Short mmCIF file of C-alpha atoms and ligand atoms in Angstrom, two decimals:
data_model
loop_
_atom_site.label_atom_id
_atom_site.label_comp_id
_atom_site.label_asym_id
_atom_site.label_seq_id
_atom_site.Cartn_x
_atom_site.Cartn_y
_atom_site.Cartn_z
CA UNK G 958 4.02 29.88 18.14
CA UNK G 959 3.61 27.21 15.94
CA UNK G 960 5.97 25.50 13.49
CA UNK G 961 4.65 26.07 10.15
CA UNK G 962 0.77 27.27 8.94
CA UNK G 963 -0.43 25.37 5.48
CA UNK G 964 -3.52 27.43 3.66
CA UNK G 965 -5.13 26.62 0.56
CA UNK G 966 -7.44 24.12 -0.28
CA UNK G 967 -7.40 21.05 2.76
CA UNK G 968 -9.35 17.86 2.76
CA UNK G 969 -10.60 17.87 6.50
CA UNK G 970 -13.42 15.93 6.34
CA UNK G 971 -14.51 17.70 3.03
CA UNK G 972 -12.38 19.32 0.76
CA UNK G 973 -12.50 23.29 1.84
CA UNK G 974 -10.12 26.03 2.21
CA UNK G 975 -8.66 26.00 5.82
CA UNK G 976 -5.34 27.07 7.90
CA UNK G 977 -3.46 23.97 8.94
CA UNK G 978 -0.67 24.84 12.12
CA UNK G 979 1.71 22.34 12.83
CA UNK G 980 3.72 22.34 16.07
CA UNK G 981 6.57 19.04 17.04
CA UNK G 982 5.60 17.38 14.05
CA UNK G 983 1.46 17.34 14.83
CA UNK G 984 -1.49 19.06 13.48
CA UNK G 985 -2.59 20.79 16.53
CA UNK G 986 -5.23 22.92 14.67
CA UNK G 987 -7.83 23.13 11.62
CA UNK G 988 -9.68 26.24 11.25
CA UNK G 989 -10.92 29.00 8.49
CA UNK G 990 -9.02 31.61 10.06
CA UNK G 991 -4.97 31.42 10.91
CA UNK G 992 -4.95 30.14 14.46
CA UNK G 993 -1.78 32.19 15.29
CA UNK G 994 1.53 32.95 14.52
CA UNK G 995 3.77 30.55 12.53
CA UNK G 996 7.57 30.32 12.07
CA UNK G 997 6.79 29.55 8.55
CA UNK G 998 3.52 29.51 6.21
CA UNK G 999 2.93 27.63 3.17
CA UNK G 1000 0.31 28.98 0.87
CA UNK G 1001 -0.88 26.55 -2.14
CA UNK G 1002 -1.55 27.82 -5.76
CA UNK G 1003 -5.18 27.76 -6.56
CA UNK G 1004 -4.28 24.22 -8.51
CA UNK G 1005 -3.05 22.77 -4.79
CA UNK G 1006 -5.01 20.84 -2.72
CA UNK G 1007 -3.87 19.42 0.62
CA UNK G 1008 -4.71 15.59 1.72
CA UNK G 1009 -3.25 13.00 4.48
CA UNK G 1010 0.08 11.20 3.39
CA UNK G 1011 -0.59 7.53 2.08
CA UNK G 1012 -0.53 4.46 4.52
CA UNK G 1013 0.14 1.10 1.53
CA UNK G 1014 -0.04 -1.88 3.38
CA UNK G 1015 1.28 -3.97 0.64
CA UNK G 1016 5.03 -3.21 -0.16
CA UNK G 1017 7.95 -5.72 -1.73
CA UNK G 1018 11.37 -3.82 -1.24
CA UNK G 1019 13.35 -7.10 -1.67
CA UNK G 1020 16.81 -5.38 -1.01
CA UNK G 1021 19.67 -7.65 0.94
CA UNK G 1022 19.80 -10.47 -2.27
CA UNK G 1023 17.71 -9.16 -4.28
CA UNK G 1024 18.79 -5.61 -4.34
CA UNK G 1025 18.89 -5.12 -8.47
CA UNK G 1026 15.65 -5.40 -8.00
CA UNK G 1027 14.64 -2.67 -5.35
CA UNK G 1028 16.44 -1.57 -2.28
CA UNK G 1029 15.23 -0.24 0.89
CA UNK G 1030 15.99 3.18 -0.65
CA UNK G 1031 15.09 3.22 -3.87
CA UNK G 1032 11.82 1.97 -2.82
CA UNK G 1033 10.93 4.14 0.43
CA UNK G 1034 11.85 7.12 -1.79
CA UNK G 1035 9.36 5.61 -4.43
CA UNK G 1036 6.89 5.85 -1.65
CA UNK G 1037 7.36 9.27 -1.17
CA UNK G 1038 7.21 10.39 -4.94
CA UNK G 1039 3.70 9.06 -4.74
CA UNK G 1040 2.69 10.41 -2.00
CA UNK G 1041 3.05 7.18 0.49
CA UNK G 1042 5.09 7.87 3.88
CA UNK G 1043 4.20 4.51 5.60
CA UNK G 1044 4.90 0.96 4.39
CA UNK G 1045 4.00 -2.64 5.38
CA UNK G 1046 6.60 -4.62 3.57
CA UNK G 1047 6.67 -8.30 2.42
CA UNK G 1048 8.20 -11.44 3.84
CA UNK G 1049 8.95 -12.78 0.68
CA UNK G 1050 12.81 -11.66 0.87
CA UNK G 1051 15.76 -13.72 0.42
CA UNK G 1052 15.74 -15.40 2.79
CA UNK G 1053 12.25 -15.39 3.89
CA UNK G 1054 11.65 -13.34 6.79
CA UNK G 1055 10.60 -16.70 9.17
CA UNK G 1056 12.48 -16.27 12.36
CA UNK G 1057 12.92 -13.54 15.02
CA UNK G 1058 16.85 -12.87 14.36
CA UNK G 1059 15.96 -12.16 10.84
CA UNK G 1060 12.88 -9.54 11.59
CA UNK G 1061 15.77 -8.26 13.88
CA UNK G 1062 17.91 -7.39 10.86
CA UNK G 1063 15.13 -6.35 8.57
CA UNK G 1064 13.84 -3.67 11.25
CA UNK G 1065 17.35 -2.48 11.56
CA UNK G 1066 18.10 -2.14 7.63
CA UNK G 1067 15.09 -0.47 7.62
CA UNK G 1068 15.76 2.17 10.70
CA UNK G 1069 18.83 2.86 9.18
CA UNK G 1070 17.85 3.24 4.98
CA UNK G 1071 14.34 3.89 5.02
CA UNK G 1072 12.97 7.20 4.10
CA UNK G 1073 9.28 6.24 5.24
CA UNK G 1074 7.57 4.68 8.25
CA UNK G 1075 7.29 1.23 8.29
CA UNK G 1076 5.78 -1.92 9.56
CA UNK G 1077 6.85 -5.40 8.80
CA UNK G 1078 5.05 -8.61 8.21
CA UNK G 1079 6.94 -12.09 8.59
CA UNK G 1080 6.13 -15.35 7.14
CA UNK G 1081 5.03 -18.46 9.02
CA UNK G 1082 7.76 -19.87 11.15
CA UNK G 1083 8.79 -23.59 11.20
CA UNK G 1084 8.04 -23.78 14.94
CA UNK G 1085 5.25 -22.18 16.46
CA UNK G 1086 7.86 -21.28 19.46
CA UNK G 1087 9.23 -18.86 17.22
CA UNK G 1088 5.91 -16.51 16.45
CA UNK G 1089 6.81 -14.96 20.20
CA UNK G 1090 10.22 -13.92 18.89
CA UNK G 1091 9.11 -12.49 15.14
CA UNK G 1092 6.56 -10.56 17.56
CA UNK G 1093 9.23 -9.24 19.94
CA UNK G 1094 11.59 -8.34 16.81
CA UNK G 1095 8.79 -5.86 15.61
CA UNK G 1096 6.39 -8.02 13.12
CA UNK G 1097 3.09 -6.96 13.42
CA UNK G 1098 1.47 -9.65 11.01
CA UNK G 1099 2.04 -12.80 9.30
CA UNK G 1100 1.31 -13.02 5.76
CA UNK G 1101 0.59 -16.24 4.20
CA UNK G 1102 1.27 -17.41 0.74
CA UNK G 1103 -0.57 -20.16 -1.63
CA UNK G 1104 1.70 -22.85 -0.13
CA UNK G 1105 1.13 -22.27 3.78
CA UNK G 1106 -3.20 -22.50 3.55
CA UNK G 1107 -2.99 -25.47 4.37
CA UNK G 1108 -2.00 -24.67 7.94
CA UNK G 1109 -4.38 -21.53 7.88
CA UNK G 1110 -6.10 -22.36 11.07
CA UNK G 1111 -3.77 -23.34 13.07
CA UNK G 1112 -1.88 -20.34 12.10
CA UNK G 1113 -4.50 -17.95 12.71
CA UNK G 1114 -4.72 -19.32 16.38
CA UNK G 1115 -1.42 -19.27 17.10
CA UNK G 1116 -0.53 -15.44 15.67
CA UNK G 1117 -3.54 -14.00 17.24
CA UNK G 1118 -2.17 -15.33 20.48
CA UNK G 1119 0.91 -13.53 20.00
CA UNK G 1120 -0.86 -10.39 18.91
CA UNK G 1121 0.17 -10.96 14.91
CA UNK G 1122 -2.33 -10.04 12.66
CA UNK G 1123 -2.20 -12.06 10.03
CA UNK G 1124 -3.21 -11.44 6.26
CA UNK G 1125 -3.91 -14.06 3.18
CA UNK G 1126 -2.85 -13.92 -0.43
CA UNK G 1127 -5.55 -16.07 -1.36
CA UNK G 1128 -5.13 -18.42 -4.72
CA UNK G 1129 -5.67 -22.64 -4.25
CA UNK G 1130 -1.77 -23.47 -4.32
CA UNK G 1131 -3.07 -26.60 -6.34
CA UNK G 1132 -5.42 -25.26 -8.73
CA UNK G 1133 -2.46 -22.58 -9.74
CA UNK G 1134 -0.40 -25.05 -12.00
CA UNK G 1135 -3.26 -24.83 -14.20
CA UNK G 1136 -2.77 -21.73 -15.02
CA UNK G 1137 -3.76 -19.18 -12.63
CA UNK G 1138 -7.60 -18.97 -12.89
CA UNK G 1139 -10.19 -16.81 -11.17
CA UNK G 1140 -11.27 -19.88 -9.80
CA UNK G 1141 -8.31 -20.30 -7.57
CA UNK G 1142 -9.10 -17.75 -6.11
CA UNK G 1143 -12.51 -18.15 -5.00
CA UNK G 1144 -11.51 -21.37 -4.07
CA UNK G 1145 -8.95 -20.10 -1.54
CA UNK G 1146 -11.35 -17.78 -0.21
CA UNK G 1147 -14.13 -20.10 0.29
CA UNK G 1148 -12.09 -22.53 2.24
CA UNK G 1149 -10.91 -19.42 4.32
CA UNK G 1150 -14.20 -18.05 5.16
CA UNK G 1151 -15.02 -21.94 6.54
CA UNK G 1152 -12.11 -21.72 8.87
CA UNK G 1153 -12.84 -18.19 10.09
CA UNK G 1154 -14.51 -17.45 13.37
CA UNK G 1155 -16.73 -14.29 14.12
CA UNK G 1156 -13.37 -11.81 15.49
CA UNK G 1157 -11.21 -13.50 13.38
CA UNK G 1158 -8.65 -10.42 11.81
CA UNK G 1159 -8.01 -11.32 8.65
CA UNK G 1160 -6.92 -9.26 5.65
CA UNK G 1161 -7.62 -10.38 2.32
CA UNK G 1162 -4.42 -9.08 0.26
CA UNK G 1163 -4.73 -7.82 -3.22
CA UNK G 1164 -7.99 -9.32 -4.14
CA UNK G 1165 -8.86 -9.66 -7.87
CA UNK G 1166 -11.91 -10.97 -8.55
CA UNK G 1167 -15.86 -9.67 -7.96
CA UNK G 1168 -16.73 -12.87 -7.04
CA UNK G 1169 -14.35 -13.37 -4.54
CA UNK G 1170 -14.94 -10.01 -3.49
CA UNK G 1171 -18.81 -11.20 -3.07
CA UNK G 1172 -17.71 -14.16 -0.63
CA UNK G 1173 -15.97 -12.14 1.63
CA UNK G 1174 -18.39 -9.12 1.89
CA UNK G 1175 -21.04 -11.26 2.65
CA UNK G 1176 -19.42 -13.03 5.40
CA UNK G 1177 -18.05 -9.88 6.41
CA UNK G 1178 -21.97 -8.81 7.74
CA UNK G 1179 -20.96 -10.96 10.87
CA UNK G 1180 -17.37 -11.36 11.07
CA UNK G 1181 -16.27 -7.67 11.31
CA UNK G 1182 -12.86 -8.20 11.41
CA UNK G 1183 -12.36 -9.32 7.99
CA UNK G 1184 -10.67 -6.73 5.79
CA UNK G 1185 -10.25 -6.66 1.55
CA UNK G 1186 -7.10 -5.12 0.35
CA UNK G 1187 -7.42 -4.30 -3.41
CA UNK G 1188 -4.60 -3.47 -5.53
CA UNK G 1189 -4.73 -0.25 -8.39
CA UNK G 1190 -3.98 -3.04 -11.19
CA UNK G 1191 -7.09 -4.94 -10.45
CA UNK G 1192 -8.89 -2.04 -10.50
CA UNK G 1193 -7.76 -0.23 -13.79
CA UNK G 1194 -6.41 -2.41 -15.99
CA UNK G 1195 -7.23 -5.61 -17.35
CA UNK G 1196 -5.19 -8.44 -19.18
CA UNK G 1197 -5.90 -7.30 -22.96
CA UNK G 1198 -5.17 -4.17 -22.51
CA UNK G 1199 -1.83 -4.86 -20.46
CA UNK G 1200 -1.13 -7.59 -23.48
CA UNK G 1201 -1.45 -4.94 -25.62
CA UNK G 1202 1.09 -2.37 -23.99
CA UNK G 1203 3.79 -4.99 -22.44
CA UNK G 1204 3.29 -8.24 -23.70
CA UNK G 1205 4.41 -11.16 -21.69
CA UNK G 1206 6.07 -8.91 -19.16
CA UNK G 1207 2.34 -8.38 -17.70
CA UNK G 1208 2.62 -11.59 -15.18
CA UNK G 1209 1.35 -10.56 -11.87
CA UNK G 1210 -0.13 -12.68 -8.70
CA UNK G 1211 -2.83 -12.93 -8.85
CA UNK G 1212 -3.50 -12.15 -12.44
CA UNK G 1213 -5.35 -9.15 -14.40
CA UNK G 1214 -8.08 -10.01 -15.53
CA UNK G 1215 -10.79 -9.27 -17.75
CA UNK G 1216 -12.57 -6.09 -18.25
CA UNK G 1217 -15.71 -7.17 -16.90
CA UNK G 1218 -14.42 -8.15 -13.59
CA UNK G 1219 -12.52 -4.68 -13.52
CA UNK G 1220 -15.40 -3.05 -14.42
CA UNK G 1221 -17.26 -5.12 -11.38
CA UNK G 1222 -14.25 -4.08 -9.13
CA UNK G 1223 -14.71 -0.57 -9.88
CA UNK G 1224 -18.22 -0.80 -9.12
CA UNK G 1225 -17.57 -2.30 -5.84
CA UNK G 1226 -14.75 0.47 -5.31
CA UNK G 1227 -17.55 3.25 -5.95
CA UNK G 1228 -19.69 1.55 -3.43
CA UNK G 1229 -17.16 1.70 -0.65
CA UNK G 1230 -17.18 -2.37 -0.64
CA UNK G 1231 -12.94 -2.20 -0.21
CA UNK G 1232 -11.25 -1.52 3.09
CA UNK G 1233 -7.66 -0.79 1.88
CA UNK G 1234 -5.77 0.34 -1.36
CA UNK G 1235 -2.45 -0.76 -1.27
CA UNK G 1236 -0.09 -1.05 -3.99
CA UNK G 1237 1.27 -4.69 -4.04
CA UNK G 1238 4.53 -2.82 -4.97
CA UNK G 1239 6.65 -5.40 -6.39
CA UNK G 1240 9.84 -4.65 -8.29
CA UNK G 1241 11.66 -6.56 -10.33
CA UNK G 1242 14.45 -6.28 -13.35
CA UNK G 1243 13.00 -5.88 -16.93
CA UNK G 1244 15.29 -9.24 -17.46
CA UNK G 1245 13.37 -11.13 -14.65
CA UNK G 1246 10.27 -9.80 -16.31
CA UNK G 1247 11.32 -11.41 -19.74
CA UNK G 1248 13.36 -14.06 -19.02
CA UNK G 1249 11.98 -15.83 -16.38
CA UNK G 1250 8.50 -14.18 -15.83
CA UNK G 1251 8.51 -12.78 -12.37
CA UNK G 1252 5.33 -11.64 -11.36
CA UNK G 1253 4.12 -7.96 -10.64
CA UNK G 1254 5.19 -4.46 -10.97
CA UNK G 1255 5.97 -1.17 -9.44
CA UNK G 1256 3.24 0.55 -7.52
CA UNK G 1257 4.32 3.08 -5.53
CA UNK G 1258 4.52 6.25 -7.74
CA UNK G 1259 1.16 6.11 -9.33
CA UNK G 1260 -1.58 4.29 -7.12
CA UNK G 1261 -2.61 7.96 -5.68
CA UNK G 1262 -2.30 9.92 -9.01
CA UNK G 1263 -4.37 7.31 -10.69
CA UNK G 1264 -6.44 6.38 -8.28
CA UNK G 1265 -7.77 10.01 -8.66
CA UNK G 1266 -7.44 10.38 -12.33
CA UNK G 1267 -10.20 7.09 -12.47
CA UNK G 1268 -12.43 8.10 -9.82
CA UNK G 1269 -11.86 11.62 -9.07
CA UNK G 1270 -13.17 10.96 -5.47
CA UNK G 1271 -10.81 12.74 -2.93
CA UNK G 1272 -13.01 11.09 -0.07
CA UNK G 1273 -12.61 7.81 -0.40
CA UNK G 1274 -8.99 7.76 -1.81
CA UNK G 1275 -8.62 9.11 1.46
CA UNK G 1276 -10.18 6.38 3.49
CA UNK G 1277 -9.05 3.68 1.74
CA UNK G 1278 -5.35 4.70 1.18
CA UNK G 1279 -4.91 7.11 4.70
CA UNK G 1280 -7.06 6.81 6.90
CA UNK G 1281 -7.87 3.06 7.17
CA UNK G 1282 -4.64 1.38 6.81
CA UNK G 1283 -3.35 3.79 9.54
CA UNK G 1284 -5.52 2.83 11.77
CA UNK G 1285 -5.41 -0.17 11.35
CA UNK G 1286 -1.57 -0.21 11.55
CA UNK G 1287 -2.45 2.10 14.77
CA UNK G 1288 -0.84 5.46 13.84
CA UNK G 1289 -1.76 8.59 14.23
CA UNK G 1290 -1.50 9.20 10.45
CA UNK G 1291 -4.09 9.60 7.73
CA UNK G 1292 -6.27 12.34 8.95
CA UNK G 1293 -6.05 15.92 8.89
CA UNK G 1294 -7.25 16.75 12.16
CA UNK G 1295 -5.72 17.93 15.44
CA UNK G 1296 -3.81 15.16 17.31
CA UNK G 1297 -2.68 13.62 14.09
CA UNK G 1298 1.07 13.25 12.61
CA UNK G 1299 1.35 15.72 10.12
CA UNK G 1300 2.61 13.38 7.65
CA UNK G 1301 0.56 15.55 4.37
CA UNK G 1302 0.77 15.13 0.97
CA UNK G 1303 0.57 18.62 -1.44
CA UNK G 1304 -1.26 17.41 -4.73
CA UNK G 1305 -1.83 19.48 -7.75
CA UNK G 1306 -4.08 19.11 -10.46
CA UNK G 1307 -1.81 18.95 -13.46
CA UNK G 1308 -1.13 16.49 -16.84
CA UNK G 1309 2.04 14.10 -17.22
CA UNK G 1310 2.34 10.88 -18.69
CA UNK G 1311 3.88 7.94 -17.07
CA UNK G 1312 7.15 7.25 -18.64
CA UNK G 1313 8.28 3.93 -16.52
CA UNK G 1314 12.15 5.24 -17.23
CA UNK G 1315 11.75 7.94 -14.81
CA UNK G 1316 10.08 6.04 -11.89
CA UNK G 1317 12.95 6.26 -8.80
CA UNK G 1318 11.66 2.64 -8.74
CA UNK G 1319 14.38 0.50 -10.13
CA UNK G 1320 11.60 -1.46 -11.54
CA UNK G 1321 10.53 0.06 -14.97
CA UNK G 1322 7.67 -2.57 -16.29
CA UNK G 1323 4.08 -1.60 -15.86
CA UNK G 1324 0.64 -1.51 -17.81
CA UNK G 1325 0.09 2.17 -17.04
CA UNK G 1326 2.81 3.10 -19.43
CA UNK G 1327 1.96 5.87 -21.33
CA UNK G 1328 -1.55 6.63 -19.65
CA UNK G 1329 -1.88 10.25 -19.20
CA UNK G 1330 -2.77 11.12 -15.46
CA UNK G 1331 -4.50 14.37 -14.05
CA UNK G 1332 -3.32 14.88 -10.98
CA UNK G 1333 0.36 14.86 -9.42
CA UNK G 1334 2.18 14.89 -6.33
CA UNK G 1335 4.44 18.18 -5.71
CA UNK G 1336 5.21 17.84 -1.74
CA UNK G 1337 5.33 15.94 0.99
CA UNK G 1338 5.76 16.35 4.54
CA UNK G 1339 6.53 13.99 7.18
CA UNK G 1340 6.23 15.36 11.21
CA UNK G 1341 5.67 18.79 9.62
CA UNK G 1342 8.67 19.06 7.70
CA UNK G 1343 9.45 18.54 3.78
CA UNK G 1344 10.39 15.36 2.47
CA UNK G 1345 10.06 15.39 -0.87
CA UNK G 1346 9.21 18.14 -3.29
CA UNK G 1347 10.24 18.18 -7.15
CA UNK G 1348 12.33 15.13 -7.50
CA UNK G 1349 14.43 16.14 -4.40
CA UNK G 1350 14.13 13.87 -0.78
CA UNK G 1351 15.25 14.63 2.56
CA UNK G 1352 15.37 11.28 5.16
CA UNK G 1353 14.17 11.71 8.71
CA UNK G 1354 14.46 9.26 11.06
CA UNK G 1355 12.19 6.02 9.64
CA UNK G 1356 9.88 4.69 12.82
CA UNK G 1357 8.74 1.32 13.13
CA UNK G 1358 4.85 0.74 13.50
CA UNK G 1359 3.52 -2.23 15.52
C1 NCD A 237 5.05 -10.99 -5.65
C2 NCD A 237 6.52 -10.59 -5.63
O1 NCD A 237 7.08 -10.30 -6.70
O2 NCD A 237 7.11 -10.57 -4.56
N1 NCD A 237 4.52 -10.79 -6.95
C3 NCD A 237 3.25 -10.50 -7.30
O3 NCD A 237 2.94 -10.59 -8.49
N2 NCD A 237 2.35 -10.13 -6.42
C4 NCD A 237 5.02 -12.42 -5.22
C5 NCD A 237 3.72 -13.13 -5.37
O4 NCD A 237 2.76 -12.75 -4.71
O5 NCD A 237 3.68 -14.13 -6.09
ZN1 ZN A 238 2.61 -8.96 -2.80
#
């Protein structure tokens, strides 16, 4: 007997109606008929459609010192309003997550508040002795800011030794106190692509530009383990508009840009040119915003919503934002299909407007206020059971992928 049966509308492959039994927490069958008796059936409303949960490789959730701006809670419950049930979380915490002891303590915060999966990357150690030890306390990458290019190759060496992956925000540290140009970034990813050899793995983060999206797909023909992560703000919204709606407050790293290049982005988006969507979550108070302009917003609770409202394209949302960062993480997560964690997201199409003031995000700042989106996360299940449905969470015990 199986645990629960889900019917309606499922994307499998393509989106058709289909019977989806569950048993321990994993899809054990697909089919167009019910497969057997369940201890519990959900049926979706003709507005319902059924996809994989969300894998976002790109997640701030600060906490420890810098918990007024996110905690490990308020964020991992973000996730799931969206739709999201495994993170990748930044190194940039205070303090920097550079040694072993402190990947230690991050792991266990998360085990014990997170309400999503989660993976960790750390951030280039003083010693190279102590990559072994960040890899032992459950980092699965290194991610490298403007400031630590320099020391790019010998990095990548090193960490792929170790079995880190390793992934770039790439912007030319020095170019970047001239204001933060598209340049810098090609720059950045020029010099990268010199230093790269043919199984290099190395993920591009939150890429901006078309032209640096160029470079790298064209070196990409023969170095297949280079990846582009692109973020939903450098695909839909540019800097006039976000001037428009939020003023100063619309710093981010790397920038928005013009409409052009988003328009280029999108065109490279429709052409399935992008490995990974991934939020670049990064909350902060509206006071850091203003007073001190702290780069980047909150992500979590709109990327899949909008991301379908702007493209409408239920395949490749789920490629780029299940499927492929899951496996890439090495889950079993992003695919409905048997043998995979029935982490599952229930999505309806349906109208709201985002109003920042009721994201579960602390952070409340973003250039999607007041866009109207058409499609909406109800539920979401995690191992077969419910999560999150109408504003309402339930944590299960948060495992560490690495
Ligand atoms: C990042 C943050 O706030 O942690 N912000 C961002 O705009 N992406 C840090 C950074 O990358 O500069
Ligand atoms: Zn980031």
């Amino acid at each position: 007997m199986f645990d629960l049966a889900i019917h309606g509308r499922v994307y499998a492959g393509e989106l058709a109606e289909a019977w989806v039994s569950i048993k321990d927490g994993v899809i054990v069958k697909v089919s167009s008929e019910p497969a057997g008796r369940a201890a519990a059936t959900l049926e979706l409303d003709d507005a319902q459609i059924l996809i994989p949960a969300a894998t976002d490789l790109h997640v701030h959730l600060r906490d420890w010192t810098q918990a007024e701006k996110e905690t490990v809670e308020t964020g991992t419950k973000s996730a799931l309003a969206g739709g999201v049930t495994t993170v990748a979380d930044m190194p940039n915490t205070v303090p920097k997550l550079e040694t072993g002891e402190l990947v230690e303590a991050r792991v266990q915060l998360l085990k014990d508040r997170s309400f999503v999966d989660f993976a960790i990357h750390a951030a280039p150690p003083a010693e190279s002795a102590e990559l072994r030890k960040i890899r032992r306390a459950g980092a699965f990458a290194l991610k490298l800011y403007p400031p630590d290019l320099p020391s790019f190759r010998g990095l990548l060496k090193r960490a792929g030794s170790e079995g880190l992956k390793m992934a770039v925000h790439a912007e030319d540290e020095k170019m970047l106190a001239a204001g933060r140009s598209p340049e810098a970034e090609l720059v950045a990813v020029r010099k990268i692509l010199g230093e790269v050899g043919p199984r290099s793995q190395v993920r591009f983060a939150h890429l901006s530009t078309s032209e640096a999206a160029h470079a790298v797909l064209a070196k990409k023909q023969s170095h297949a383990g280079l990846t582009i992560e692109v973020a939903p703000h450098h695909l839909f919204m540019d800097s006039r508009t976000s001037m428009a709606r939020i003023g100063e407050a619309s710093r981010v790293n790397p920038q928005l840009r013009s409409q052009a290049n988003s328009r280029a982005m999108r065109g490279l988006l429709k052409e399935g040119c992008f490995d990974f969507y991934a939020t670049d979550h990064a909350p902060h108070t509206l006071k850091d915003k203003l007073t001190k302009g702290a780069p980047g917003f909150p992500g979590l609770e709109l990327a899949l919503p909008l991301f379908l409202t702007k493209t409408e394209d239920v395949p490749l949302l789920c490629r780029m934002f299940c499927e492929a960062p899951a496996a890439y993480l090495g889950t079993r997560k992003g695919k409905i299909s048997p043998g995979y964690c029935a982490d599952l997201v229930v999505l309806s199409r349906r109208r709201w407007r985002v109003d920042p003031e009721k994201f579960v995000s602390k952070a409340r700042v973003t250039p999607f206020v007041g866009e109207e989106l058409r499609f909406a996360v109800d539920q979401v299940l995690m191992r077969g059971s419910t999560v999150y449905r109408e504003g309402g969470f339930v944590r299960h015990p948060a495992l560490l992928a690495r």
